[in-house]
mmCIF file with all atom_site columns, C-alpha atoms in Angstrom:
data_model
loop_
_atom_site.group_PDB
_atom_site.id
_atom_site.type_symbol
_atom_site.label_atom_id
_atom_site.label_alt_id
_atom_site.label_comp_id
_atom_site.label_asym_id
_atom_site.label_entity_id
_atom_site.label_seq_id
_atom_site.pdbx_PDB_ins_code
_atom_site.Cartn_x
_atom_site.Cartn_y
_atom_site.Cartn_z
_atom_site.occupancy
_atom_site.B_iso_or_equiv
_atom_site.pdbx_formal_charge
_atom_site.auth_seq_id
_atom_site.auth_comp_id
_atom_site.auth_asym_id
_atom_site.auth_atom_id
_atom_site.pdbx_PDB_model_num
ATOM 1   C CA . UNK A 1 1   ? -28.491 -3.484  -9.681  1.00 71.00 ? 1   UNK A CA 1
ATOM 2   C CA . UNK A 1 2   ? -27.945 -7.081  -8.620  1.00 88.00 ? 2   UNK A CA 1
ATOM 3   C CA . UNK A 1 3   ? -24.368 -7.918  -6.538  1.00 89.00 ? 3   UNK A CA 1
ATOM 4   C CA . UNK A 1 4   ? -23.015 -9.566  -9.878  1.00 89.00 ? 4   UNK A CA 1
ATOM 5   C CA . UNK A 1 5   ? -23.606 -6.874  -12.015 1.00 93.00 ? 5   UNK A CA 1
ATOM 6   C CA . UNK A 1 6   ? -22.221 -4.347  -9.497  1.00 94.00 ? 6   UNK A CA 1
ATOM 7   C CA . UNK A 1 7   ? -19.030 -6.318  -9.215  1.00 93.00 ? 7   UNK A CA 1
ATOM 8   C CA . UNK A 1 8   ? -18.375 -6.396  -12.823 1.00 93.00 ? 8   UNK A CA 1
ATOM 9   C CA . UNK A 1 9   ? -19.891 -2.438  -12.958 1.00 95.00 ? 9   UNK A CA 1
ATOM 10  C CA . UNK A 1 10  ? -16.459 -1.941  -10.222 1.00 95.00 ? 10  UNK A CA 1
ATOM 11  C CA . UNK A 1 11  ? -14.670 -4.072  -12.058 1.00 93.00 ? 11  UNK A CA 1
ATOM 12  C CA . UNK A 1 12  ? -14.945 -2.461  -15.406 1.00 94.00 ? 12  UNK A CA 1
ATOM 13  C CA . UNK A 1 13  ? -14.722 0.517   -13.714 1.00 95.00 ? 13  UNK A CA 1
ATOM 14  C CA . UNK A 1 14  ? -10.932 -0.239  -12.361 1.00 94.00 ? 14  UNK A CA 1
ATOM 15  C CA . UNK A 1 15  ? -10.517 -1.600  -16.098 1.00 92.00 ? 15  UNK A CA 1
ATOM 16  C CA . UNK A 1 16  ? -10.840 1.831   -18.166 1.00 93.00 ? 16  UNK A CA 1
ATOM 17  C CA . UNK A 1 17  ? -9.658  3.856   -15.209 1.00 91.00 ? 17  UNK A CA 1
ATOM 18  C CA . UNK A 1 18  ? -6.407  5.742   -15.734 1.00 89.00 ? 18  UNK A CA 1
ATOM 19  C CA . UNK A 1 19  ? -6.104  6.772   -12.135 1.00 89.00 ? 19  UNK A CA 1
ATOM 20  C CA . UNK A 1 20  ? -7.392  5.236   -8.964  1.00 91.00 ? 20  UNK A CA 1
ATOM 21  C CA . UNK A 1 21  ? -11.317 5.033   -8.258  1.00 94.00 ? 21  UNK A CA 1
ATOM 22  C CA . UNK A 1 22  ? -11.599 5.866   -4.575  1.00 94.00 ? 22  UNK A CA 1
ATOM 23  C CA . UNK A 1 23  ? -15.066 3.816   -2.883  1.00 93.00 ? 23  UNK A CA 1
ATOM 24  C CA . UNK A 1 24  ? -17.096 7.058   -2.892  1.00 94.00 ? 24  UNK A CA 1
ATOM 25  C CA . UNK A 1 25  ? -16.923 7.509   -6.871  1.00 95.00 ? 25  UNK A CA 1
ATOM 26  C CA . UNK A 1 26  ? -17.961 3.544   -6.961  1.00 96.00 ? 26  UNK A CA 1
ATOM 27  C CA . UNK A 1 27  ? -20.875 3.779   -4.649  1.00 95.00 ? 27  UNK A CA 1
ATOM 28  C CA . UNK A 1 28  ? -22.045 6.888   -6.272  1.00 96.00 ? 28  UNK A CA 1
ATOM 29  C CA . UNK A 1 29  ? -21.776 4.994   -10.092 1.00 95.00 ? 29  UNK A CA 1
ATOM 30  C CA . UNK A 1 30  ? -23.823 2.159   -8.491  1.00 95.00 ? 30  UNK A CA 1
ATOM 31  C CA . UNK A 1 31  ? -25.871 4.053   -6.498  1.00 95.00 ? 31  UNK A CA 1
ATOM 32  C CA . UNK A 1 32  ? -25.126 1.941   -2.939  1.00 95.00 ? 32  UNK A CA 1
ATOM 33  C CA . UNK A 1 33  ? -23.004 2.905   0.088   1.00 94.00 ? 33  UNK A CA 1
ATOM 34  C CA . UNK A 1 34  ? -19.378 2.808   0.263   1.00 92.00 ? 34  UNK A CA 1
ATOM 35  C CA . UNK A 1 35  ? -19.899 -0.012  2.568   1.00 92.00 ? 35  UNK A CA 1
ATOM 36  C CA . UNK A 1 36  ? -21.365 -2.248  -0.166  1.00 94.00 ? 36  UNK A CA 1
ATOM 37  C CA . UNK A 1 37  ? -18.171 -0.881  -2.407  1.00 93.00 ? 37  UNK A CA 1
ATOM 38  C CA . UNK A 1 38  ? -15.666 -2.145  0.085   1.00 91.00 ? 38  UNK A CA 1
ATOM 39  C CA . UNK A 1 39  ? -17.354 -5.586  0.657   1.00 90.00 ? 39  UNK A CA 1
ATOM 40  C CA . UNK A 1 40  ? -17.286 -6.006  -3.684  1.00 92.00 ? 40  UNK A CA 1
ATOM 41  C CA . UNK A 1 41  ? -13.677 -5.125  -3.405  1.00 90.00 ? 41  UNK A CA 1
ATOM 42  C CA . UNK A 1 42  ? -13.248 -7.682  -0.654  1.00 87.00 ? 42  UNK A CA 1
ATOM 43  C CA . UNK A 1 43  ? -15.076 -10.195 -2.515  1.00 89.00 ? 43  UNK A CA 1
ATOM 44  C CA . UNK A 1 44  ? -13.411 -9.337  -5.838  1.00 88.00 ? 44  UNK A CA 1
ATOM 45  C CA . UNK A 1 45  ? -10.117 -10.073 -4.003  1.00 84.00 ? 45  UNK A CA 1
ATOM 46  C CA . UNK A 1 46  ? -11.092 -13.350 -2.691  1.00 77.00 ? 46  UNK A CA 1
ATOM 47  C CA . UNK A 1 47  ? -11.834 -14.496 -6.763  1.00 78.00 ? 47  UNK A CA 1
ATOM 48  C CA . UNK A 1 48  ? -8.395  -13.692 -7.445  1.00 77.00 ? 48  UNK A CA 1
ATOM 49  C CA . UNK A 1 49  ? -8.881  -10.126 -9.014  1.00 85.00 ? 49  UNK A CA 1
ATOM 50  C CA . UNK A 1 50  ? -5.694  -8.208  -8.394  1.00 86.00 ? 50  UNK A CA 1
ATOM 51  C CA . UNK A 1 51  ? -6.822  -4.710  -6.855  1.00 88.00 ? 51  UNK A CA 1
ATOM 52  C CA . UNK A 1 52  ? -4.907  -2.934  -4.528  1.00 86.00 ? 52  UNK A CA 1
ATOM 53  C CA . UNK A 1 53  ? -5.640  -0.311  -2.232  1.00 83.00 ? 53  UNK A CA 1
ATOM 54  C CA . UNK A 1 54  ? -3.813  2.950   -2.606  1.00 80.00 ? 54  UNK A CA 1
ATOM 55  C CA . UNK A 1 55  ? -4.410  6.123   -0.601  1.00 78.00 ? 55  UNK A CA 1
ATOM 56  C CA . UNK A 1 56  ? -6.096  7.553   -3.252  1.00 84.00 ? 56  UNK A CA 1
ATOM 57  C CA . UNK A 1 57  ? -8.263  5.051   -4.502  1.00 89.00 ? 57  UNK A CA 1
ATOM 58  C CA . UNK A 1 58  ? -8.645  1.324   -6.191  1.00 91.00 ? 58  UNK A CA 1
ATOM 59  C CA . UNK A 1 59  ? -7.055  0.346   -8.716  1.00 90.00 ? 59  UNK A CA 1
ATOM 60  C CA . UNK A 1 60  ? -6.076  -3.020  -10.389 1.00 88.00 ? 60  UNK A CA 1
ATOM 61  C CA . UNK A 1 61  ? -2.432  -4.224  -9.736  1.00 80.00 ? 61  UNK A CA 1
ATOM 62  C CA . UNK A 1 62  ? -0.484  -3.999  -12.850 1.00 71.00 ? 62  UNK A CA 1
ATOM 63  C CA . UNK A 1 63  ? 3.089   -6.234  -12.944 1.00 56.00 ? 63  UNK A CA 1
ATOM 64  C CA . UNK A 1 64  ? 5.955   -4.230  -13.304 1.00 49.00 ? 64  UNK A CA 1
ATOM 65  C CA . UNK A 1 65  ? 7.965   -7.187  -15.184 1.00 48.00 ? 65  UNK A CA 1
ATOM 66  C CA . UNK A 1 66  ? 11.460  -5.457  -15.340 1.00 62.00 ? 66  UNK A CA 1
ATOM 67  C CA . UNK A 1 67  ? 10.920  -4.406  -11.863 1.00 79.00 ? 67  UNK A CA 1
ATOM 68  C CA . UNK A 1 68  ? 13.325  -4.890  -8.738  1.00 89.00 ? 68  UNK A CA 1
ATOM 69  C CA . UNK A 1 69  ? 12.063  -5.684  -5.206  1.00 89.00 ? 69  UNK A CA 1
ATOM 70  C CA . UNK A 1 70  ? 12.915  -6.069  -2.224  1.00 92.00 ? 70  UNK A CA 1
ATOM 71  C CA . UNK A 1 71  ? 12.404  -7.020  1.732   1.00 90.00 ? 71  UNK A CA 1
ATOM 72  C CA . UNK A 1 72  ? 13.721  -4.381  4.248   1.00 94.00 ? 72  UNK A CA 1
ATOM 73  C CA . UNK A 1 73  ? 13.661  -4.730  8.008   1.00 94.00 ? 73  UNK A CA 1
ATOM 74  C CA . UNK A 1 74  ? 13.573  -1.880  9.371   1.00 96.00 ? 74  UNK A CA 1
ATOM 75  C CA . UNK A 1 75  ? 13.226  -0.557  13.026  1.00 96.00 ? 75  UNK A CA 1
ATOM 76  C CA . UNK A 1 76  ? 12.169  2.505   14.524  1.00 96.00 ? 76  UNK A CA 1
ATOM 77  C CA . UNK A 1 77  ? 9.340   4.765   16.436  1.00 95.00 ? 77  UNK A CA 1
ATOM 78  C CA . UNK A 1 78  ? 6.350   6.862   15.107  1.00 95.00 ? 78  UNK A CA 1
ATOM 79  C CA . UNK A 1 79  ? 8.325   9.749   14.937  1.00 96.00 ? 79  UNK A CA 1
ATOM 80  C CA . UNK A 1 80  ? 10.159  8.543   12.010  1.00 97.00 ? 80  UNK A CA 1
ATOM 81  C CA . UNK A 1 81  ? 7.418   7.167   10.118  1.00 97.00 ? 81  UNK A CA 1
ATOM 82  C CA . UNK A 1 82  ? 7.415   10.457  7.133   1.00 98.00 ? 82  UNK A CA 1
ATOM 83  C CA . UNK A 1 83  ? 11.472  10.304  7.007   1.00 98.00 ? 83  UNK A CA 1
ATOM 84  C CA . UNK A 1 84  ? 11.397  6.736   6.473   1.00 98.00 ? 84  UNK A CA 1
ATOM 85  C CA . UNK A 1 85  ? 8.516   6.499   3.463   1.00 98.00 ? 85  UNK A CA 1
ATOM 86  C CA . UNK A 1 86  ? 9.826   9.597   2.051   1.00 98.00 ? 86  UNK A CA 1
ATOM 87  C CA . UNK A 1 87  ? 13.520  8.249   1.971   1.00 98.00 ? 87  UNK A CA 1
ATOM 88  C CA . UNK A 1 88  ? 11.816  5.208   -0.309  1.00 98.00 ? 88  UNK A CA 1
ATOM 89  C CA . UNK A 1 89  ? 9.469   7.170   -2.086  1.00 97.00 ? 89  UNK A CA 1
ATOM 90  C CA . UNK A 1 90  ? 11.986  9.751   -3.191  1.00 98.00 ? 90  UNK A CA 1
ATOM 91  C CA . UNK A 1 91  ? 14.747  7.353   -4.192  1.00 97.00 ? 91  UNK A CA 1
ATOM 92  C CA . UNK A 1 92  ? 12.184  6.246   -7.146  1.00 96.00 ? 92  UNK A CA 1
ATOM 93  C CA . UNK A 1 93  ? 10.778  2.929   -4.685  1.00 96.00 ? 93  UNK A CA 1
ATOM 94  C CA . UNK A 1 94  ? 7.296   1.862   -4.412  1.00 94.00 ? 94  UNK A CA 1
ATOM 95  C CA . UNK A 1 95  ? 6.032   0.897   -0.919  1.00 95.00 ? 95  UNK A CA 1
ATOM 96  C CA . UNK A 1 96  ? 3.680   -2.173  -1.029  1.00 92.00 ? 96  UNK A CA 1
ATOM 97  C CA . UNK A 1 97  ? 3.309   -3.244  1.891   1.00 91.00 ? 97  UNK A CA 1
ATOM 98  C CA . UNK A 1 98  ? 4.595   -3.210  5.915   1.00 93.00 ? 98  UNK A CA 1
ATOM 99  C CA . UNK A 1 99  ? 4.457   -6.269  7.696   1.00 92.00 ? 99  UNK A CA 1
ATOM 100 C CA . UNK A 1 100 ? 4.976   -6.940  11.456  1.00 92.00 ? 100 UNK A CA 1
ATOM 101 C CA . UNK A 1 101 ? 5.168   -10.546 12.876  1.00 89.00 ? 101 UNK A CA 1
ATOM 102 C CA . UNK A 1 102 ? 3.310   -10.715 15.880  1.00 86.00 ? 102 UNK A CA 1
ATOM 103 C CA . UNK A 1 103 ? 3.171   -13.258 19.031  1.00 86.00 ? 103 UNK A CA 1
ATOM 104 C CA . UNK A 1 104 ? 0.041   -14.383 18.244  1.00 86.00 ? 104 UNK A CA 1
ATOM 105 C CA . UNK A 1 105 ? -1.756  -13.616 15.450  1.00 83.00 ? 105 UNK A CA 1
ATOM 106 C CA . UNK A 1 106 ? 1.440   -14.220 13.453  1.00 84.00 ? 106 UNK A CA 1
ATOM 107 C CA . UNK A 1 107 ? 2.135   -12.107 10.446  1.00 86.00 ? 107 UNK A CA 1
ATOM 108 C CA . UNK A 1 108 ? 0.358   -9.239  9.917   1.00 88.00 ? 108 UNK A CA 1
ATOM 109 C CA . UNK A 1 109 ? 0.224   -6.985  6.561   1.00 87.00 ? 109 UNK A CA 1
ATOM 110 C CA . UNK A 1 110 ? -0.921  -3.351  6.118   1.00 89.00 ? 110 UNK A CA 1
ATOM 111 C CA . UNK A 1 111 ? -1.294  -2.818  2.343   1.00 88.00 ? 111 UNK A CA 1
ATOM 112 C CA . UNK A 1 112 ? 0.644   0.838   1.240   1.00 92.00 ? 112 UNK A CA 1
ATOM 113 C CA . UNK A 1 113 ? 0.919   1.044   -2.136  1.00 91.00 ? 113 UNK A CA 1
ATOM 114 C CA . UNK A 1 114 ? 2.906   4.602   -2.060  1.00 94.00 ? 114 UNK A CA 1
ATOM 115 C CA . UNK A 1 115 ? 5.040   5.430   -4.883  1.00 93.00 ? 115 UNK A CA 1
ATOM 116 C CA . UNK A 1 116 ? 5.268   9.962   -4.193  1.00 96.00 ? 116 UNK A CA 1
ATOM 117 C CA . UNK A 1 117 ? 5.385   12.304  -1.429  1.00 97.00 ? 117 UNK A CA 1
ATOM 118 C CA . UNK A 1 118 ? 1.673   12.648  -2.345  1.00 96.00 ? 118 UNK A CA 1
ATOM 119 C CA . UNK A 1 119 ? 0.782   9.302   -1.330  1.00 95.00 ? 119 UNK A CA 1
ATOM 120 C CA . UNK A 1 120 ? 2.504   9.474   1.754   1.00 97.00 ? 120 UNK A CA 1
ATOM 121 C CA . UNK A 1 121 ? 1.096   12.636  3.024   1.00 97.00 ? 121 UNK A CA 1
ATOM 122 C CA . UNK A 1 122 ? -2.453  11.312  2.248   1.00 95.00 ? 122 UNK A CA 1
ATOM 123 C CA . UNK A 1 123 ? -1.594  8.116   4.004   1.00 95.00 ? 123 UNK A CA 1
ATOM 124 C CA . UNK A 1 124 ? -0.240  9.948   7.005   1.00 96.00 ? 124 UNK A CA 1
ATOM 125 C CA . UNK A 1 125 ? -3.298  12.404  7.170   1.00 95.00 ? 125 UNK A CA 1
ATOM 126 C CA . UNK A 1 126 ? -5.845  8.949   6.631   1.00 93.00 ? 126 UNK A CA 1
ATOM 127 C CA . UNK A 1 127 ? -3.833  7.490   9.866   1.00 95.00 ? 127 UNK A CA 1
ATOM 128 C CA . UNK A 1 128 ? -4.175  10.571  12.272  1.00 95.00 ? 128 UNK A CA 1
ATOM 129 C CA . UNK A 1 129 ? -8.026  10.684  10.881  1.00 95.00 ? 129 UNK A CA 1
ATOM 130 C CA . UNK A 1 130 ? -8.568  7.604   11.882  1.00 94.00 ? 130 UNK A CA 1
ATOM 131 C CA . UNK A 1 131 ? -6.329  7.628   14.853  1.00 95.00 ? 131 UNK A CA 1
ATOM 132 C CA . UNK A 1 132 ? -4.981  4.595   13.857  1.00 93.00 ? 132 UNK A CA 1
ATOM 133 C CA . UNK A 1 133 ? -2.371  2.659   15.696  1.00 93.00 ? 133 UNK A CA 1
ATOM 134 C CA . UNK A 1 134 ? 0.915   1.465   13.387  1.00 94.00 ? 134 UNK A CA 1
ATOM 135 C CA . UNK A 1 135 ? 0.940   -1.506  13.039  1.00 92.00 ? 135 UNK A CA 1
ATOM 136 C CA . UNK A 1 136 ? 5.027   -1.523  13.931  1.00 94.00 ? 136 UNK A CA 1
ATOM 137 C CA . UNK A 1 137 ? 3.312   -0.546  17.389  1.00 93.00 ? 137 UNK A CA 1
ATOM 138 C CA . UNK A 1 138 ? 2.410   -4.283  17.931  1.00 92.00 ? 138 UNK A CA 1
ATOM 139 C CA . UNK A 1 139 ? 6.123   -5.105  17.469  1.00 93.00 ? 139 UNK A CA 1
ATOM 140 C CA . UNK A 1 140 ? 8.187   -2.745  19.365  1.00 93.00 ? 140 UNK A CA 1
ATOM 141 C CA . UNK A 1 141 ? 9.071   -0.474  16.031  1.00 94.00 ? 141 UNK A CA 1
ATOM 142 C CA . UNK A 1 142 ? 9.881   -3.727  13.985  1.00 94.00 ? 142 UNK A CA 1
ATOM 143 C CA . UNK A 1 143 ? 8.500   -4.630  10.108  1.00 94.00 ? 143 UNK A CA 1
ATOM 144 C CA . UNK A 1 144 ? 9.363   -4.949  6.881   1.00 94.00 ? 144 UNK A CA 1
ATOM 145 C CA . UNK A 1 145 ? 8.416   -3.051  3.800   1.00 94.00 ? 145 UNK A CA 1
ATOM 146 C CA . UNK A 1 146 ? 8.545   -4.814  0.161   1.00 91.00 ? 146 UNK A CA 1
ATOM 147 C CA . UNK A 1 147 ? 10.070  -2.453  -2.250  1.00 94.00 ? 147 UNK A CA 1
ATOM 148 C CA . UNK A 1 148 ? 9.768   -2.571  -5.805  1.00 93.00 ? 148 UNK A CA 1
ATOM 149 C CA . UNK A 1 149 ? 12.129  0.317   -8.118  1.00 94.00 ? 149 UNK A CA 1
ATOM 150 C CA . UNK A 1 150 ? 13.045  0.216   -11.759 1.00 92.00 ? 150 UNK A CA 1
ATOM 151 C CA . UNK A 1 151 ? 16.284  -0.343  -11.453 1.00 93.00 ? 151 UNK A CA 1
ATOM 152 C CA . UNK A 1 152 ? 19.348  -1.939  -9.224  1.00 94.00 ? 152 UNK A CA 1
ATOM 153 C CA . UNK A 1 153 ? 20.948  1.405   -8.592  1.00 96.00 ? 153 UNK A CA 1
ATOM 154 C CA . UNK A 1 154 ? 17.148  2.881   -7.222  1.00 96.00 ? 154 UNK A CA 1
ATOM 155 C CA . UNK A 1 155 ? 17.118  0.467   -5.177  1.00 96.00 ? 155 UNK A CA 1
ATOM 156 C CA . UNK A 1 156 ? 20.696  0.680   -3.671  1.00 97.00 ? 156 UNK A CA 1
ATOM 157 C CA . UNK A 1 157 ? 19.551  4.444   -3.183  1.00 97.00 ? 157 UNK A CA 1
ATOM 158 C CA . UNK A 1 158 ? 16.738  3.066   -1.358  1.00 97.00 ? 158 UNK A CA 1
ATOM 159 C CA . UNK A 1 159 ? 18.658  1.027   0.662   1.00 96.00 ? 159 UNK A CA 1
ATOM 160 C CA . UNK A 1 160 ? 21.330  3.964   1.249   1.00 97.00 ? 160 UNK A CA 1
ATOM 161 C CA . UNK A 1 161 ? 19.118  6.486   2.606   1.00 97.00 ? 161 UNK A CA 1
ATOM 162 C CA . UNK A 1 162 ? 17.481  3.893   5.036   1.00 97.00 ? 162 UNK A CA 1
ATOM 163 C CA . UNK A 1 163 ? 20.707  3.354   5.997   1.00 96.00 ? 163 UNK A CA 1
ATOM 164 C CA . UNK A 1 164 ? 21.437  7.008   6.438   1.00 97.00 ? 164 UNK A CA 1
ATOM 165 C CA . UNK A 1 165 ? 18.286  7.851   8.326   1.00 97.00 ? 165 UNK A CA 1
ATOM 166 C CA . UNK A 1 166 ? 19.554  4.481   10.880  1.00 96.00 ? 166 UNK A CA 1
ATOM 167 C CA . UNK A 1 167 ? 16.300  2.693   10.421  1.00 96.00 ? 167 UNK A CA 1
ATOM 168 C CA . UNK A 1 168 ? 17.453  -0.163  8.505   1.00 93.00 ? 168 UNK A CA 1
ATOM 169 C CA . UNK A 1 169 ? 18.215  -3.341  10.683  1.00 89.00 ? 169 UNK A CA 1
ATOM 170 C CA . UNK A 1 170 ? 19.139  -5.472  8.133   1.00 63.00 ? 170 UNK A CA 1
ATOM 171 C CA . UNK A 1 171 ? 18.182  -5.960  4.343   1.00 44.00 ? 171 UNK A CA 1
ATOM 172 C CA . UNK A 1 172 ? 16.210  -9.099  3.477   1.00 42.00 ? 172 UNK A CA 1
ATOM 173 C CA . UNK A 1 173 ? 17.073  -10.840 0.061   1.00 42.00 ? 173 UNK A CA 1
#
């Protein structure tokens, strides 16, 4: 299968798919590694294809048009990593992103995607794996995530239990 035909093979793939296709299923459908896979992704990203990462799979982004989101600073160690997702996750918010601004390299964005307590145990479980640092490491507990709910009140839940849990600096509009 030629590198064309195995993007649009992924990409048709992500199309029909009613769930996310993790790398593995990919490679396996096109018979390469999961190398190749993440390289398509990369490449289908850089055409402007909208596919997100998720911890349980690709899938392509889909606009949530009546959605709400929002910026939240938010401060704190590893220790509080689960309280703090779950707090979002469980007032109806989906995590996108975290971003930490860093001396050097300047912004710096970890893709999430986490929308249950699911998604945030697999996340969690992918990042002790991999013994992966956070990337709020590089900036002494500080980043942002962008939060998207249905509705105003979610999101004032959102912001309420961030506030309760005392990891919320201040909220970005």
């Amino acid at each position: 299968m030629e590198n064309q035909e195995r993007r649009e093979k992924i990409l048709e793939m992500l199309k029909e798919a009613t769930k996310p296709v993790t790398g593995t299923e990919m490679a396996q459908a096109c018979q390469v590694s999961r190398q190749i896979i993440v390289g398509d992704i990369a490449l289908l990203r850089a055409s402007g294809t909208p596919v997100m990462s998720t911890p349980r799979g690709y899938q392509l982004q889909k606009n949530q048009i009546d959605g709400v989101q929002e910026s939240f600073l938010c401060k704190h160690g590893p220790e509080q990593v689960e309280a703090e997702l779950n707090a979002i996750v469980d007032n109806g918010g989906l995590v996108h992103n975290v971003v930490v601004e860093h001396e050097v390299y300047g912004f710096l964005e970890g893709e999430l995607n986490l929308k249950s307590r699911r998604d945030v145990q697999l996340y969690l479980k992918k990042m002790r794996a991999a013994r992966a640092p956070l990337l709020s490491s590089m900036s002494a507990g500080v980043h942002t995530h962008l939060v998207e709910t249905s509705t105003p009140e979610e999101m004032e839940a959102v912001r309420k239990a961030l506030e309760q849990l005392g990891v919320l600096v201040e909220d970005k509009k």
